[in-house]
Structure formats: C-alpha cells, structure tokens
Tab-separated table of C-alpha atoms and ligand atoms in Angstrom:
chain	number	residue	atom	x	y	z
Z	147	MET	CA	153.370	155.763	318.837
Z	148	SER	CA	155.752	152.565	318.195
Z	149	ASP	CA	157.698	151.626	320.994
Z	150	ASP	CA	160.529	150.455	319.049
Z	151	PRO	CA	163.475	149.285	321.316
Z	152	ILE	CA	166.882	151.760	321.028
Z	153	ASP	CA	169.663	149.542	320.155
Z	154	LEU	CA	171.925	151.384	322.713
Z	155	SER	CA	174.778	149.142	322.065
Z	156	ALA	CA	175.152	150.186	318.587
Z	157	ALA	CA	175.633	154.064	319.543
Z	158	ARG	CA	178.775	152.676	322.092
Z	159	ARG	CA	180.628	151.411	319.644
Z	160	PRO	CA	184.113	150.599	321.354
Z	161	LYS	CA	186.790	153.177	320.365
Z	162	LYS	CA	188.566	151.376	317.318
Z	163	ALA	CA	192.009	151.224	318.183
Z	164	ALA	CA	194.099	153.413	315.498
Z	165	GLY	CA	196.810	151.299	313.951
Z	166	CYS	CA	200.181	152.122	312.436
Z	167	PRO	CA	199.009	155.379	309.532
Z	168	ILE	CA	201.494	153.935	307.133
Z	169	CYS	CA	200.712	149.699	306.803
Z	170	GLY	CA	197.946	149.764	309.298
Z	171	ARG	CA	199.075	147.307	311.224
Z	172	ALA	CA	199.214	146.952	314.708
Z	173	PRO	CA	201.199	149.638	316.296
Z	174	VAL	CA	204.001	148.461	318.446
Z	175	MET	CA	204.521	150.150	322.038
Z	176	ASP	CA	208.788	151.351	321.176
Z	177	PHE	CA	207.130	152.856	318.291
Z	178	ARG	CA	203.550	154.087	318.489
Z	179	PRO	CA	201.140	154.802	316.384
Z	180	PHE	CA	203.807	153.200	314.164
Z	181	CYS	CA	203.960	149.367	313.486
Z	182	SER	CA	207.873	149.856	313.401
Z	183	LYS	CA	210.575	152.027	313.404
Z	184	ARG	CA	210.682	151.667	309.118
Z	185	CYS	CA	206.845	153.190	309.377
Z	186	SER	CA	208.172	155.492	311.268
Z	187	ASP	CA	211.064	156.671	309.603
Z	188	VAL	CA	208.333	156.642	306.685
Z	189	ASP	CA	206.490	159.245	308.708
Z	190	LEU	CA	208.822	161.362	309.690
Z	191	SER	CA	210.781	161.664	306.796
Z	192	ARG	CA	207.298	162.832	304.844
Z	193	TRP	CA	207.471	165.116	307.928
Z	194	LEU	CA	210.626	166.251	307.448
Z	195	GLY	CA	210.730	166.798	303.610
Z	196	GLU	CA	207.252	169.333	303.846
Z	197	VAL	CA	209.428	171.160	307.027
Z	198	TYR	CA	212.746	171.537	304.680
Z	199	ARG	CA	211.019	172.417	301.194
Z	200	VAL	CA	211.285	175.670	301.642
Z	201	PRO	CA	209.027	177.681	299.001
Z	202	VAL	CA	211.084	179.562	296.587
Z	203	GLU	CA	209.378	183.918	296.224
Z	204	ASP	CA	210.632	186.204	294.780
Z	205	ALA	CA	210.610	188.807	297.489
Z	206	PRO	CA	211.001	192.185	296.436
Z	207	GLY	CA	214.511	193.362	296.577
Z	208	GLU	CA	216.003	196.000	298.441
Z	209	ASP	CA	215.828	198.900	295.508
Z	210	GLU	CA	217.835	201.321	296.130
Z	211	PRO	CA	216.034	204.383	294.990
Z	212	GLY	CA	217.716	206.946	292.577
O	2	ZN	ZN1	203.895	150.322	309.845
C-alpha cells in the first residue's frame, strides 16, 4: 500500500469569483454581476430580445363547420 499523502489543498480550491458574464472583468457592486451598466444593458437586451420574440405559429382557426 502506498502511503502517499493526499493533497487536501487541491480539493479545497477557493471559489473563484465570477467575473462579468459579458466581458469577464471584475464586477462592480452597482452592476453586479456585471462590470458596468453597459454590460448590464447588453445582457438585458439579449434577454428581452428572447422574451419579446414571439414565435409565429399557425394556430388552427376557428373554422365554423358548414
Ligand atoms: Zn463587463
């Protein structure tokens, strides 16, 4: 049996602080998790773009029989 010491420090890596999801820079308190309002707006516009994009579907019309 080997008696290799287990490096616990490797397993206990400090939680890496997440940077700005847009550009990866350090986030600013006022715009967390973004680094600036600009990046915040970029993310917001993307998000809204998805929301406002209404899928066009051919809904079955209410065809009256006869
Ligand atoms: Zn940024």
